[in-house]
Amino acid sequence: MLDDGDWTVIARFQKTIALGVLGVSLAACSPDVYTPKTAIAAAAADPTGVVGTFEMTVQRVGRQDNMVYLDSADNYRDPTTLIIAIHESTANDLLQGTSQTAEQYFMHRRVRASGLAKKVPVGRLKADGTVDSIYYQTQVFIGGVEDIKILPSD
């Protein structure tokens, strides 16, 4: 005969199994590869962000604060722009063995990145350095060189 402690252990085990099945089911529902549009929608729906694989053609390359940003559109402030954020050291590792700048290497090329897409608040600064307004970008954060690939031309 089972006592209350045994039933508690069984209930916890059942919950753990149910959450595991739910997690696998949710992962199966996500697309194999996110486009800028689907990534932005998914990140907007989940404030913790979305882990996945993201594909886009780089339309703009920007730099700020030891980061290189690959943008899916010319206007990085446009809410429909997906941005892949690459730490400068990772970008340098990617460019090793080439004589190209990040701009030359990535511009107008199709890339696939694995990472976390998250909606990020960005402050617009006034001339005096204070924040004028806030807008949001959807950025994909990658871990290292293994998380980004240049895809062959179509």
mmCIF file of C-alpha atoms in Angstrom:
data_model
loop_
_atom_site.group_PDB
_atom_site.id
_atom_site.type_symbol
_atom_site.label_atom_id
_atom_site.label_comp_id
_atom_site.label_asym_id
_atom_site.label_seq_id
_atom_site.Cartn_x
_atom_site.Cartn_y
_atom_site.Cartn_z
ATOM 1 C CA MET A 1 0.000 0.000 0.000
ATOM 2 C CA LEU A 2 1.275 3.468 -0.914
ATOM 3 C CA ASP A 3 1.414 6.281 1.628
ATOM 4 C CA ASP A 4 1.066 10.039 0.982
ATOM 5 C CA GLY A 5 4.817 10.448 0.378
ATOM 6 C CA ASP A 6 4.744 7.781 -2.339
ATOM 7 C CA TRP A 7 1.813 9.466 -4.061
ATOM 8 C CA THR A 8 3.644 12.799 -3.961
ATOM 9 C CA VAL A 9 6.656 11.230 -5.713
ATOM 10 C CA ILE A 10 4.379 9.604 -8.315
ATOM 11 C CA ALA A 11 2.545 12.899 -8.941
ATOM 12 C CA ARG A 12 5.860 14.747 -9.403
ATOM 13 C CA PHE A 13 7.066 12.067 -11.812
ATOM 14 C CA GLN A 14 3.831 12.330 -13.827
ATOM 15 C CA LYS A 15 4.158 16.137 -13.999
ATOM 16 C CA THR A 16 7.775 15.832 -15.128
ATOM 17 C CA ILE A 17 6.833 13.407 -17.896
ATOM 18 C CA ALA A 18 3.894 15.607 -18.978
ATOM 19 C CA LEU A 19 6.100 18.726 -19.141
ATOM 20 C CA GLY A 20 8.698 16.807 -21.145
ATOM 21 C CA VAL A 21 6.082 15.660 -23.652
ATOM 22 C CA LEU A 22 4.723 19.212 -23.870
ATOM 23 C CA GLY A 23 8.218 20.595 -24.528
ATOM 24 C CA VAL A 24 8.837 18.091 -27.317
ATOM 25 C CA SER A 25 5.411 18.862 -28.802
ATOM 26 C CA LEU A 26 6.056 22.606 -28.752
ATOM 27 C CA ALA A 27 9.452 22.154 -30.368
ATOM 28 C CA ALA A 28 7.822 20.065 -33.068
ATOM 29 C CA CYS A 29 5.370 22.929 -33.749
ATOM 30 C CA SER A 30 8.098 25.490 -34.379
ATOM 31 C CA PRO A 31 9.322 25.886 -37.943
ATOM 32 C CA ASP A 32 12.523 24.139 -38.989
ATOM 33 C CA VAL A 33 13.958 27.510 -39.995
ATOM 34 C CA TYR A 34 12.634 30.932 -39.053
ATOM 35 C CA THR A 35 12.419 33.710 -41.637
ATOM 36 C CA PRO A 36 12.675 37.335 -40.472
ATOM 37 C CA LYS A 37 8.874 37.572 -40.433
ATOM 38 C CA THR A 38 8.271 34.347 -38.477
ATOM 39 C CA ALA A 39 11.153 35.034 -36.082
ATOM 40 C CA ILE A 40 9.872 38.516 -35.252
ATOM 41 C CA ALA A 41 6.338 37.192 -34.658
ATOM 42 C CA ALA A 42 7.598 34.335 -32.465
ATOM 43 C CA ALA A 43 9.865 36.615 -30.402
ATOM 44 C CA ALA A 44 7.022 39.117 -29.938
ATOM 45 C CA ALA A 45 4.793 36.309 -28.617
ATOM 46 C CA ASP A 46 7.365 35.050 -26.092
ATOM 47 C CA PRO A 47 9.147 37.635 -23.905
ATOM 48 C CA THR A 48 11.814 35.061 -22.951
ATOM 49 C CA GLY A 49 12.809 34.692 -26.596
ATOM 50 C CA VAL A 50 12.787 31.884 -29.136
ATOM 51 C CA VAL A 51 15.590 29.388 -29.671
ATOM 52 C CA GLY A 52 15.962 28.210 -33.237
ATOM 53 C CA THR A 53 17.586 28.435 -36.631
ATOM 54 C CA PHE A 54 17.160 31.669 -38.574
ATOM 55 C CA GLU A 55 17.768 32.427 -42.257
ATOM 56 C CA MET A 56 17.970 35.780 -43.983
ATOM 57 C CA THR A 57 19.793 37.769 -46.631
ATOM 58 C CA VAL A 58 22.038 40.456 -45.140
ATOM 59 C CA GLN A 59 21.027 43.923 -46.387
ATOM 60 C CA ARG A 60 23.077 46.002 -43.952
ATOM 61 C CA VAL A 61 26.073 45.457 -41.670
ATOM 62 C CA GLY A 62 26.496 47.675 -38.624
ATOM 63 C CA ARG A 63 28.933 47.912 -35.714
ATOM 64 C CA GLN A 64 28.595 49.226 -32.187
ATOM 65 C CA ASP A 65 30.138 48.432 -28.801
ATOM 66 C CA ASN A 66 32.205 45.364 -29.821
ATOM 67 C CA MET A 67 29.299 43.906 -31.774
ATOM 68 C CA VAL A 68 28.686 43.350 -35.479
ATOM 69 C CA TYR A 69 25.034 43.447 -36.538
ATOM 70 C CA LEU A 70 23.699 41.759 -39.664
ATOM 71 C CA ASP A 71 20.365 43.277 -40.660
ATOM 72 C CA SER A 72 17.697 41.742 -42.883
ATOM 73 C CA ALA A 73 16.695 45.236 -44.130
ATOM 74 C CA ASP A 74 18.396 48.580 -44.783
ATOM 75 C CA ASN A 75 16.690 50.305 -41.844
ATOM 76 C CA TYR A 76 17.753 48.753 -38.537
ATOM 77 C CA ARG A 77 15.014 50.700 -36.715
ATOM 78 C CA ASP A 78 12.252 49.139 -38.832
ATOM 79 C CA PRO A 79 10.330 46.679 -36.604
ATOM 80 C CA THR A 80 10.239 44.180 -39.507
ATOM 81 C CA THR A 81 14.054 43.935 -39.546
ATOM 82 C CA LEU A 82 15.674 40.845 -38.032
ATOM 83 C CA ILE A 83 19.171 41.460 -36.694
ATOM 84 C CA ILE A 84 21.838 38.845 -36.033
ATOM 85 C CA ALA A 85 24.132 40.077 -33.248
ATOM 86 C CA ILE A 86 27.704 38.748 -33.453
ATOM 87 C CA HIS A 87 30.389 39.558 -30.917
ATOM 88 C CA GLU A 88 33.367 41.235 -32.580
ATOM 89 C CA SER A 89 35.723 38.401 -31.588
ATOM 90 C CA THR A 90 33.407 35.864 -33.262
ATOM 91 C CA ALA A 91 33.241 38.051 -36.392
ATOM 92 C CA ASN A 92 37.046 38.218 -36.425
ATOM 93 C CA ASP A 93 37.212 34.416 -36.154
ATOM 94 C CA LEU A 94 34.808 34.120 -39.103
ATOM 95 C CA LEU A 95 36.915 36.505 -41.183
ATOM 96 C CA GLN A 96 40.210 34.789 -40.360
ATOM 97 C CA GLY A 97 41.965 33.750 -43.543
ATOM 98 C CA THR A 98 40.140 36.318 -45.676
ATOM 99 C CA SER A 99 41.163 39.850 -46.555
ATOM 100 C CA GLN A 100 37.565 41.043 -46.338
ATOM 101 C CA THR A 101 35.850 43.314 -43.851
ATOM 102 C CA ALA A 102 32.642 42.117 -42.193
ATOM 103 C CA GLU A 103 30.732 44.346 -44.592
ATOM 104 C CA GLN A 104 32.383 42.772 -47.632
ATOM 105 C CA TYR A 105 32.032 39.233 -46.281
ATOM 106 C CA PHE A 106 28.340 39.346 -45.267
ATOM 107 C CA MET A 107 26.690 41.984 -47.453
ATOM 108 C CA HIS A 108 23.946 40.580 -49.739
ATOM 109 C CA ARG A 109 24.718 37.024 -48.700
ATOM 110 C CA ARG A 110 22.239 34.533 -47.322
ATOM 111 C CA VAL A 111 23.094 33.404 -43.784
ATOM 112 C CA ARG A 112 21.798 30.766 -41.399
ATOM 113 C CA ALA A 113 22.249 31.370 -37.678
ATOM 114 C CA SER A 114 21.354 29.279 -34.652
ATOM 115 C CA GLY A 115 20.649 31.101 -31.435
ATOM 116 C CA LEU A 116 18.127 32.990 -29.340
ATOM 117 C CA ALA A 117 15.840 35.564 -30.997
ATOM 118 C CA LYS A 118 14.601 38.140 -28.552
ATOM 119 C CA LYS A 119 12.743 41.433 -28.702
ATOM 120 C CA VAL A 120 15.196 44.033 -27.334
ATOM 121 C CA PRO A 121 14.458 47.625 -26.264
ATOM 122 C CA VAL A 122 16.809 50.206 -27.791
ATOM 123 C CA GLY A 123 16.999 53.811 -26.635
ATOM 124 C CA ARG A 124 17.306 56.710 -29.065
ATOM 125 C CA LEU A 125 19.616 59.270 -27.550
ATOM 126 C CA LYS A 126 19.323 63.036 -27.594
ATOM 127 C CA ALA A 127 22.358 65.214 -28.314
ATOM 128 C CA ASP A 128 22.930 65.545 -24.547
ATOM 129 C CA GLY A 129 23.112 61.737 -24.141
ATOM 130 C CA THR A 130 19.758 61.248 -22.441
ATOM 131 C CA VAL A 131 17.214 58.788 -23.806
ATOM 132 C CA ASP A 132 14.715 60.440 -26.131
ATOM 133 C CA SER A 133 12.551 57.403 -26.926
ATOM 134 C CA ILE A 134 12.572 53.613 -26.972
ATOM 135 C CA TYR A 135 11.966 51.340 -29.945
ATOM 136 C CA TYR A 136 12.290 47.572 -30.252
ATOM 137 C CA GLN A 137 14.478 45.361 -32.406
ATOM 138 C CA THR A 138 14.356 41.592 -32.771
ATOM 139 C CA GLN A 139 17.904 40.350 -32.383
ATOM 140 C CA VAL A 140 19.317 36.835 -32.736
ATOM 141 C CA PHE A 141 22.150 36.188 -30.299
ATOM 142 C CA ILE A 142 24.633 33.502 -31.338
ATOM 143 C CA GLY A 143 27.308 31.779 -29.285
ATOM 144 C CA GLY A 144 30.218 31.359 -31.673
ATOM 145 C CA VAL A 145 31.431 30.666 -35.201
ATOM 146 C CA GLU A 146 29.699 27.295 -35.244
ATOM 147 C CA ASP A 147 26.350 29.096 -34.957
ATOM 148 C CA ILE A 148 26.467 30.994 -38.245
ATOM 149 C CA LYS A 149 26.950 29.816 -41.806
ATOM 150 C CA ILE A 150 27.015 31.480 -45.216
ATOM 151 C CA LEU A 151 24.586 29.648 -47.502
ATOM 152 C CA PRO A 152 25.326 28.932 -51.157
ATOM 153 C CA SER A 153 23.932 31.357 -53.724
ATOM 154 C CA ASP A 154 20.620 30.323 -55.285
#
